[in-house]
Short mmCIF file of C-alpha atoms in Angstrom, two decimals:
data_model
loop_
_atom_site.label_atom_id
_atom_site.label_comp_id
_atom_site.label_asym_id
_atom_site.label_seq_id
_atom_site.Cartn_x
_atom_site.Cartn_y
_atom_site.Cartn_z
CA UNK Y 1 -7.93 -12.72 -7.03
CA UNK Y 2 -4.72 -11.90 -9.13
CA UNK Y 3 -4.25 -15.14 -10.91
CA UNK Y 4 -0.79 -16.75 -10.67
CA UNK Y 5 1.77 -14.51 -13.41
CA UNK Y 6 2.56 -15.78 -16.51
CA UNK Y 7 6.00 -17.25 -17.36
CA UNK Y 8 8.39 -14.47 -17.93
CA UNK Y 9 9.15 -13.88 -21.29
CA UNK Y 10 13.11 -14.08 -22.17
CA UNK Y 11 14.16 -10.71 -21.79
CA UNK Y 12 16.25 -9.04 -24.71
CA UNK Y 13 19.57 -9.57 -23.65
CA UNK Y 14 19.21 -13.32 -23.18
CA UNK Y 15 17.97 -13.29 -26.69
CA UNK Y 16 20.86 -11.48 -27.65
CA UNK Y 17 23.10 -13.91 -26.06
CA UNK Y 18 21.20 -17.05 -27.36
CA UNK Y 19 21.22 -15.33 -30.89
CA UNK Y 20 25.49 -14.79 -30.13
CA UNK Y 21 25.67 -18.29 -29.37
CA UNK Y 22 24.03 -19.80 -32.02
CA UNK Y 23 26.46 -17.57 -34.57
CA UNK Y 24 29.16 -18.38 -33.14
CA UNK Y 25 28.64 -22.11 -32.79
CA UNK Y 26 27.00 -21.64 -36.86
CA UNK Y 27 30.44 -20.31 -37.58
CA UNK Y 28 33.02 -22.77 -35.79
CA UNK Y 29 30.90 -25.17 -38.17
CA UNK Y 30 31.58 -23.25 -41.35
CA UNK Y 31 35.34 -22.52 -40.44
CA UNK Y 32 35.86 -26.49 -39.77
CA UNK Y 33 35.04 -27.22 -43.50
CA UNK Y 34 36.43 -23.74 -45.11
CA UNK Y 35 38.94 -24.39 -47.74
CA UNK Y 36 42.52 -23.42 -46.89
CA UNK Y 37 43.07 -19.60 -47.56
CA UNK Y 38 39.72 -18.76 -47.50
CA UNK Y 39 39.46 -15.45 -45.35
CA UNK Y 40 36.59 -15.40 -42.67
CA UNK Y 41 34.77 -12.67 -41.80
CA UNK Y 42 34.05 -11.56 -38.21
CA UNK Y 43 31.24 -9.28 -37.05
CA UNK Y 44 32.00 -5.61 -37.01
CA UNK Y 45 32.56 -4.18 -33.36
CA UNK Y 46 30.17 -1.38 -34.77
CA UNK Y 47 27.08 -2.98 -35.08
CA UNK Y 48 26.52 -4.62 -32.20
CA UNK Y 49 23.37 -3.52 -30.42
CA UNK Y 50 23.99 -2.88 -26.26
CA UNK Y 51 21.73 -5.03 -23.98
CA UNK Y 52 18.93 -3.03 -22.18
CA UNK Y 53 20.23 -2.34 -18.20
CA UNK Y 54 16.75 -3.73 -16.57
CA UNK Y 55 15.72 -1.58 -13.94
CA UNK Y 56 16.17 -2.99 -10.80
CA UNK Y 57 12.56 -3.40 -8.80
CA UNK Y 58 12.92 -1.70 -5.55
CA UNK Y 59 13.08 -3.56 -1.78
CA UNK Y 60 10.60 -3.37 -0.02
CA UNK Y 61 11.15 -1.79 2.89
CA UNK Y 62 9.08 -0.16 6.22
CA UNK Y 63 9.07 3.18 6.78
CA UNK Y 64 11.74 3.87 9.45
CA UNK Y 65 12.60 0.58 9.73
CA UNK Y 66 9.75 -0.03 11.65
CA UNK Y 67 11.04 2.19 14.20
CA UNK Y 68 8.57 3.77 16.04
CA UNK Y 69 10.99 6.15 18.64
CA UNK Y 70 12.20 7.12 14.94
CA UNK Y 71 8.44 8.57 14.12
CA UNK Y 72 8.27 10.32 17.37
CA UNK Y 73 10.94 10.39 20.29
CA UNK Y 74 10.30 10.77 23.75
CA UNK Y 75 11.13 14.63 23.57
CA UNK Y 76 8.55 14.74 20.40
CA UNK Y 77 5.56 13.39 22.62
CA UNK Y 78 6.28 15.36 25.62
CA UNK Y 79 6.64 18.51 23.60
CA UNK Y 80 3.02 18.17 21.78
CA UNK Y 81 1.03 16.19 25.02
CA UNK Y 82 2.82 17.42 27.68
CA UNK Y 83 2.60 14.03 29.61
CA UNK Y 84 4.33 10.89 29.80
CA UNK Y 85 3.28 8.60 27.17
CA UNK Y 86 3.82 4.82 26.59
CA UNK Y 87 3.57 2.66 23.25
CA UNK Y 88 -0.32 1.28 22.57
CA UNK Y 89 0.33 -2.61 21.60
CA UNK Y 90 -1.70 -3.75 18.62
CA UNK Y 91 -3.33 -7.65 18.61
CA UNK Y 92 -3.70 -9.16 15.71
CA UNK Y 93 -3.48 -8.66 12.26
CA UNK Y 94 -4.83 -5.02 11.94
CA UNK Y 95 -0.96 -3.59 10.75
CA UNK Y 96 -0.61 -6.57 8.20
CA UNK Y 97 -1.58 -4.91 4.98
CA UNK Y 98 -0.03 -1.44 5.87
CA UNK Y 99 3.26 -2.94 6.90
CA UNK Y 100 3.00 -5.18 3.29
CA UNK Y 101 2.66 -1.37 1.73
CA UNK Y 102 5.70 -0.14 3.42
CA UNK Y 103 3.49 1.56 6.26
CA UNK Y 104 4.09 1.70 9.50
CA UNK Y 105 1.29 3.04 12.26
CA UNK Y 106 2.67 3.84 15.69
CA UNK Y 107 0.13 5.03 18.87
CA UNK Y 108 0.72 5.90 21.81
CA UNK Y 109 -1.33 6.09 25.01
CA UNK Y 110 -1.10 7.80 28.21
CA UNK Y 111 1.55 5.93 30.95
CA UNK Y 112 -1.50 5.95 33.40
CA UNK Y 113 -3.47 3.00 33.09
CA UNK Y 114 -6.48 4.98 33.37
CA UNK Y 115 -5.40 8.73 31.82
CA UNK Y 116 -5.33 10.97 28.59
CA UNK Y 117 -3.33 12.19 26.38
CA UNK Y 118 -5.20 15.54 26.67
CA UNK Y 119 -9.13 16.38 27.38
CA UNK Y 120 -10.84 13.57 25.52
CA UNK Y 121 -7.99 12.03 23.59
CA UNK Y 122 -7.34 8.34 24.72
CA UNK Y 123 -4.31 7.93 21.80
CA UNK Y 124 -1.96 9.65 19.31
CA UNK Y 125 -1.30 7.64 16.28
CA UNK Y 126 1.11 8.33 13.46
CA UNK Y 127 0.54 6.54 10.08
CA UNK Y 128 2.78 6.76 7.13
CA UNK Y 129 3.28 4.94 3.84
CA UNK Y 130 3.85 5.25 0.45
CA UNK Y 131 1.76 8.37 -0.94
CA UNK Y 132 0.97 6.44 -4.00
CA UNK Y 133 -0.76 3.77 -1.86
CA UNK Y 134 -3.09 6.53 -0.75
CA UNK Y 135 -6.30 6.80 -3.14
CA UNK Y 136 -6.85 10.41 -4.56
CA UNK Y 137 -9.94 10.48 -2.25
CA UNK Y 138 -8.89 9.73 0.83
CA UNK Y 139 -5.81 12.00 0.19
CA UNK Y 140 -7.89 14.79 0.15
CA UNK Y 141 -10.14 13.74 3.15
CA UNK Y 142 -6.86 14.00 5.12
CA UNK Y 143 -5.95 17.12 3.97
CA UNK Y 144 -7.82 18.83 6.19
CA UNK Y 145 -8.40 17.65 9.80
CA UNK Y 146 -11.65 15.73 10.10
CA UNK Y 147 -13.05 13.35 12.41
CA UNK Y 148 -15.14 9.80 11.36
CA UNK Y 149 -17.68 8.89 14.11
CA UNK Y 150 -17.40 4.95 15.32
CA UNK Y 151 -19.66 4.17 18.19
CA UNK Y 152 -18.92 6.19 21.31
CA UNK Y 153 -15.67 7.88 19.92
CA UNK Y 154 -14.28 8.79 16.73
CA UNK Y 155 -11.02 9.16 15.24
CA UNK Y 156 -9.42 12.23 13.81
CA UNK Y 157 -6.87 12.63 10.83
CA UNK Y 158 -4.56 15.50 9.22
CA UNK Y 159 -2.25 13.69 6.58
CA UNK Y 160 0.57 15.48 4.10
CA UNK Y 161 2.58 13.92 1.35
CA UNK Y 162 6.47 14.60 2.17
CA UNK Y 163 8.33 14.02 -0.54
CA UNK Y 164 6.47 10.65 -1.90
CA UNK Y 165 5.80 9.93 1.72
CA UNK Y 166 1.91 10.30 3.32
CA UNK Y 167 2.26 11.05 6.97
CA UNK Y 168 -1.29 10.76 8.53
CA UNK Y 169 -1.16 12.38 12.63
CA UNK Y 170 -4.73 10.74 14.57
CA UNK Y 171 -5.91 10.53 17.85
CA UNK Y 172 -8.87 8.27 19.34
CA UNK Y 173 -10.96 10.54 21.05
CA UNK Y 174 -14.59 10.41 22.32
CA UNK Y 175 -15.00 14.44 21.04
CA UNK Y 176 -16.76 14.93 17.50
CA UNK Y 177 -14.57 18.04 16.85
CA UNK Y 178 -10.86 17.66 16.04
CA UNK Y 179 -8.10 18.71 17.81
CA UNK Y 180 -6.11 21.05 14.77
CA UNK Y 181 -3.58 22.06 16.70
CA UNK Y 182 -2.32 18.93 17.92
CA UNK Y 183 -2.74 17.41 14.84
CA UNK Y 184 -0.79 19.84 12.87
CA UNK Y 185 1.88 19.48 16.04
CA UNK Y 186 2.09 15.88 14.95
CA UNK Y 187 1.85 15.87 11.76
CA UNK Y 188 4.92 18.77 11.57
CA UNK Y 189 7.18 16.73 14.10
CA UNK Y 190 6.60 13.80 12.42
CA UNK Y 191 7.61 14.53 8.84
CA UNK Y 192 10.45 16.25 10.13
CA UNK Y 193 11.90 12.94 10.44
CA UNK Y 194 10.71 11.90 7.21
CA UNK Y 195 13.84 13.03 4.80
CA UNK Y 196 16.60 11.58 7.14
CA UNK Y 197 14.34 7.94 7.46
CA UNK Y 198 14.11 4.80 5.47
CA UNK Y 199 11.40 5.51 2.88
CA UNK Y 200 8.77 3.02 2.67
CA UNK Y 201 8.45 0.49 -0.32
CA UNK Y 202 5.42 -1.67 -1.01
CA UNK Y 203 5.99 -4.95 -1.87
CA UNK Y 204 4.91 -5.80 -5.45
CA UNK Y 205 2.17 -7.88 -6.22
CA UNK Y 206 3.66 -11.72 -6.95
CA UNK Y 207 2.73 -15.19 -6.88
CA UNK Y 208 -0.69 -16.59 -6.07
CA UNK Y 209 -2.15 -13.42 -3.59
CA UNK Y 210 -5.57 -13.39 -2.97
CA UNK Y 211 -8.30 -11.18 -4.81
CA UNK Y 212 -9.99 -9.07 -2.06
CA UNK Y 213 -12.87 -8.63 -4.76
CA UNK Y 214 -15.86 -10.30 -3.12
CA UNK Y 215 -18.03 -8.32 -0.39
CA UNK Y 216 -18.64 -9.11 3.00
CA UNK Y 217 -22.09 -10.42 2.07
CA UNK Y 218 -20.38 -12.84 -0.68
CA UNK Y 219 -17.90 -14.15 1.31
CA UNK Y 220 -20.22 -14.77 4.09
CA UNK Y 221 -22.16 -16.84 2.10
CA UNK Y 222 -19.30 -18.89 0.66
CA UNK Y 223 -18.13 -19.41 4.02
CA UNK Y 224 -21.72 -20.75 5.12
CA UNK Y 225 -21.58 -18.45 8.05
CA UNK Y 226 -25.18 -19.80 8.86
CA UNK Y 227 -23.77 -22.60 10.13
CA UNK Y 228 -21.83 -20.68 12.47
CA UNK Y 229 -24.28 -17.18 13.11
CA UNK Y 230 -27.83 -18.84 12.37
CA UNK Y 231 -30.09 -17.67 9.58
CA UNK Y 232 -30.45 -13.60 8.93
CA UNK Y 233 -27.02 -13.12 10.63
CA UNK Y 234 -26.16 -9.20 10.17
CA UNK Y 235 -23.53 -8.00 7.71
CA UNK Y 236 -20.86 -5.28 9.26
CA UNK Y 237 -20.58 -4.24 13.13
CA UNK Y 238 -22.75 -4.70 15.82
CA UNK Y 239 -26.23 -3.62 14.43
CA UNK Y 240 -24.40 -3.33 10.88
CA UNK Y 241 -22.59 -0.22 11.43
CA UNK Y 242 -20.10 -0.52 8.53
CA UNK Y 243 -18.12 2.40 9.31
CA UNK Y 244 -14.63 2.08 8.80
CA UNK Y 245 -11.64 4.43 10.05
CA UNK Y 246 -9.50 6.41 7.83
CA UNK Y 247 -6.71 4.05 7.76
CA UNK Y 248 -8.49 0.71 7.44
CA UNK Y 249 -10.36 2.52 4.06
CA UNK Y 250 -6.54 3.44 2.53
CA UNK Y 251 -5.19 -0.44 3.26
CA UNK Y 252 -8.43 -1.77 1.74
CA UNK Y 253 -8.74 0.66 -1.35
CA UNK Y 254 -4.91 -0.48 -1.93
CA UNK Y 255 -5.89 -4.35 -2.16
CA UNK Y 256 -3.50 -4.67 0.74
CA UNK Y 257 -6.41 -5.78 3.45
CA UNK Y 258 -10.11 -6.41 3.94
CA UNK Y 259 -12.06 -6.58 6.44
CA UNK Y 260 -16.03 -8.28 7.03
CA UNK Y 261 -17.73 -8.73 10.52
CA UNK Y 262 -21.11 -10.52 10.75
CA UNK Y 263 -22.80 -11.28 13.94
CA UNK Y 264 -26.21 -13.19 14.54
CA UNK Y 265 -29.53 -11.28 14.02
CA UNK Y 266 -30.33 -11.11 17.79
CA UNK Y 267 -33.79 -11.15 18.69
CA UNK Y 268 -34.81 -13.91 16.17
CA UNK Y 269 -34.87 -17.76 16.78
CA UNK Y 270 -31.89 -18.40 14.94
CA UNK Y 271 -29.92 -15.48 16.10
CA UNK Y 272 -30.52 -15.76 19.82
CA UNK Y 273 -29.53 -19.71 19.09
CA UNK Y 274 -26.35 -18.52 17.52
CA UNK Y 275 -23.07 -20.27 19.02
CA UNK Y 276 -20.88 -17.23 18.10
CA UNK Y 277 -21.01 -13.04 18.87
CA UNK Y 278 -19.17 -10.95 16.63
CA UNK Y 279 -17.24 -12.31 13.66
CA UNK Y 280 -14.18 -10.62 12.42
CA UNK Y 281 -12.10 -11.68 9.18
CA UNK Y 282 -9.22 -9.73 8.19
CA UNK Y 283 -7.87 -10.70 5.05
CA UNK Y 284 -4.07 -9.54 3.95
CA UNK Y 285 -2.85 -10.76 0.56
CA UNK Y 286 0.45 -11.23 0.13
CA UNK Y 287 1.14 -10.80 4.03
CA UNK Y 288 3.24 -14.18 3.87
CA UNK Y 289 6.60 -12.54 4.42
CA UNK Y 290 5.42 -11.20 7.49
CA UNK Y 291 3.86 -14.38 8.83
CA UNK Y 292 6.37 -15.00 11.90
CA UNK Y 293 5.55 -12.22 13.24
CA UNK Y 294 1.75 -12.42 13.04
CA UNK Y 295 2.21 -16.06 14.40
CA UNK Y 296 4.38 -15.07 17.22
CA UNK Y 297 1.08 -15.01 19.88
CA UNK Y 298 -0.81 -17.80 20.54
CA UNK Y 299 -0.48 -21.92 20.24
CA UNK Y 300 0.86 -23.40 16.88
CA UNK Y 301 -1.29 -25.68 15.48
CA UNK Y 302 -1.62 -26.64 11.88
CA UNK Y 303 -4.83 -26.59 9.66
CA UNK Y 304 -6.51 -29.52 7.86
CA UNK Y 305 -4.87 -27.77 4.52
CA UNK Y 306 -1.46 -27.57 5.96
CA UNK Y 307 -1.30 -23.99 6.74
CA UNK Y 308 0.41 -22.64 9.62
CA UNK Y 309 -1.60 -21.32 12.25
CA UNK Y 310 -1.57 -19.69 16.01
CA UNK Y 311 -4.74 -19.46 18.44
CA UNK Y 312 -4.84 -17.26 21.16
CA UNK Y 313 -8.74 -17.89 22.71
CA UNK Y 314 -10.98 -16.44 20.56
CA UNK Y 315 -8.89 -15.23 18.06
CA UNK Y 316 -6.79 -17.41 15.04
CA UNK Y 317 -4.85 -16.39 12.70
CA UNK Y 318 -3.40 -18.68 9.38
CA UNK Y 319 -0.36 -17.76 6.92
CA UNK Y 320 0.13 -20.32 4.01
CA UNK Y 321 3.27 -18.87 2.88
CA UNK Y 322 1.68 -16.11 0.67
CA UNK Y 323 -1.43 -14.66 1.99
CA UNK Y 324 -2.21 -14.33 5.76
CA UNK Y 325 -6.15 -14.15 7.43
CA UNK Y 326 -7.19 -13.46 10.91
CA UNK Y 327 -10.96 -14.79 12.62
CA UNK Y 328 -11.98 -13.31 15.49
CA UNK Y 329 -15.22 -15.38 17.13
CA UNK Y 330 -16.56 -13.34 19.41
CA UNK Y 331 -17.04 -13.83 22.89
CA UNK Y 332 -19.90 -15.66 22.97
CA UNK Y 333 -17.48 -18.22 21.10
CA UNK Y 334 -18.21 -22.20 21.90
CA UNK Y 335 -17.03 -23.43 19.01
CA UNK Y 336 -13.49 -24.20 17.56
CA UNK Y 337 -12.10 -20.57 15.27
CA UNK Y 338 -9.90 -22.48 13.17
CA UNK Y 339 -12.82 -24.48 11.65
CA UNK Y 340 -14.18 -21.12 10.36
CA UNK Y 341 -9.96 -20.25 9.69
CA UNK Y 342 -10.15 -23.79 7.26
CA UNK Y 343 -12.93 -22.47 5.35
CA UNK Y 344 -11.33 -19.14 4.82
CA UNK Y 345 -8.47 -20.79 3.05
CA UNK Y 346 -10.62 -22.52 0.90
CA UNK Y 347 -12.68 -20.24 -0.03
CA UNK Y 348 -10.32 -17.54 -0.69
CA UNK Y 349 -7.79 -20.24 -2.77
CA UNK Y 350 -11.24 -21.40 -4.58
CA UNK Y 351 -11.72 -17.96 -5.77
CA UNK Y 352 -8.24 -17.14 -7.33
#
């Protein structure tokens, strides 16, 4: 975990000023007791040194505003899927980290309730943030459209830097091949925007934000998940998978967001015992700004450690004013998810 930053040291000019100060109040002392007629000197104009002009730290700022109709219009989605399209809604804290980068990930899904976009394609997402929050790596995976396997259905990226800007097109399909040509449709109408749009900003590291160092296996432990998933609980997705989409992988590589997910070791005393399913944490450092919005859904309630909360069934998510998590306990849940919330926040401000 970042630890808290030092004290700032004095920057040059107030030094300069101080040092001013202290002449000038050394020299109304002198000229007080100065014999009459005695000349003073003053300071030559000339060798005074200018002040360094700090450079200003920039805003942060979401790409487009936050404006999804700015990524891609109506026009834009009817001209690459040919059918009417409405906005997919995302619950919980998934967009947290991206949106503390700058990012901003719109999706889209057919108007049907039931429908596609096109032959296999359930959604059309558009990602972009700040190309230097994008690791080398995945940069280059991007380049050139490729699909990651989750489950039954896999999701598809084609990402380009415009400008200092990484615009990522995807879709959620349940094909293994991806579709290039709407891809590259996306990805072309969409950074055609780009120059004209607010550019995104990350928002600099500050103040106490959590170190997303520890693994999922480590921070299971410290949470004593055994209380909560029996002994031999299973690290990652349901039977371990840990596979995680392009976009998850770029918000965790940047420190912005982590995610674990344990779940009990079915088949074995213990796990068949277990009070809780699946077990998601999301973890988003320095997500505090952003914590109205990610409290918006559920009840307020307040945790033993005075953090702010919301609980919407299963799922509860906690801001303390810098950092922001999410638990997710499954729907097997019979237990309380803010009791595994209050641990979170102890843990994670234990290991700063």
């Amino acid at each position: 975990m970042m630890p808290p930053p030092a004290p700032r040291p004095r920057s040059r000019r107030s030094l300069v000023i101080a040092a001013a100060m202290a002449a000038a109040l050394a020299f109304a002392g002198c000229a007080s007791t100065a014999p009459p007629g005695t000349a003073t000197s003053t300071p030559s104009a000339s060798t005074a040194q200018p002040s360094p002009t700090p450079t200003p730290t920039p805003e942060h700022t979401i790409a487009f505003g936050g404006d999804c109709s700015a990524v891609l219009s109506d026009d834009d989605l009817a001209a690459i899927v040919g059918v009417e399209t409405r906005p997919r809604e995302y619950v919980g804290t998934a967009d947290v980290g991206l949106r503390t980068l700058g990012g901003i990930e719109c999706a889209w899904q057919a108007a049907e309730d039931i429908g596609y976009l096109a032959d296999g394609i359930y959604s059309l997402i558009v990602v972009v943030l700040p190309t230097a929050s994008v690791s080398a790596d995945l940069r280059a995976e991007a380049s050139t459209a490729a699909c990651i396997r989750i489950y039954d259905g896999a999701t598809c990226t084609l990402g380009a830097d415009v400008g200092g800007v990484w615009v990522a097109a995807q879709v959620d399909q349940f094909g293994d091949e991806p579709p290039t040509a709407l891809l590259q449709s996306t990805l072309d109408t969409a950074s055609a925007h780009v120059p004209g749009a607010i550019a995104p900003v990350a928002l600099p590291a500050t103040g106490p934000w959590w170190s997303l160092g520890a693994t999922c296996e480590e921070l299971g432990e410290r949470l004593g998940l055994a209380d909560f998933l029996g002994e031999g609980y299973v690290t990652g997705w349901w039977e371990g998978d840990p596979t995680l989409a392009w976009t998850y992988r770029v918000v965790r590589d940047a420190g912005a967001t982590a995610s674990c997910h344990w779940n009990p070791n079915y088949g074995s005393a213990a796990g068949d015992a277990a009070v809780y399913g699946l077990t998601s944490l999301t973890l988003s450092p320095g997500a505090g700004w952003d914590q109205e919005r990610v409290l918006s859904r559920g009840q307020r309630v307040e945790l033993p450690g005075g953090q702010s909360a919301a609980v919407d069934e299963e799922v509860a998510v906690g801001a303390d004013g810098v950092n922001v998590a999410s638990v997710s306990a499954g729907q097997r849940s019979g237990g309380d998810p803010t009791e595994l919330l209050s641990r979170v926040f102890e843990v994670m401000d234990g290991m700063r």
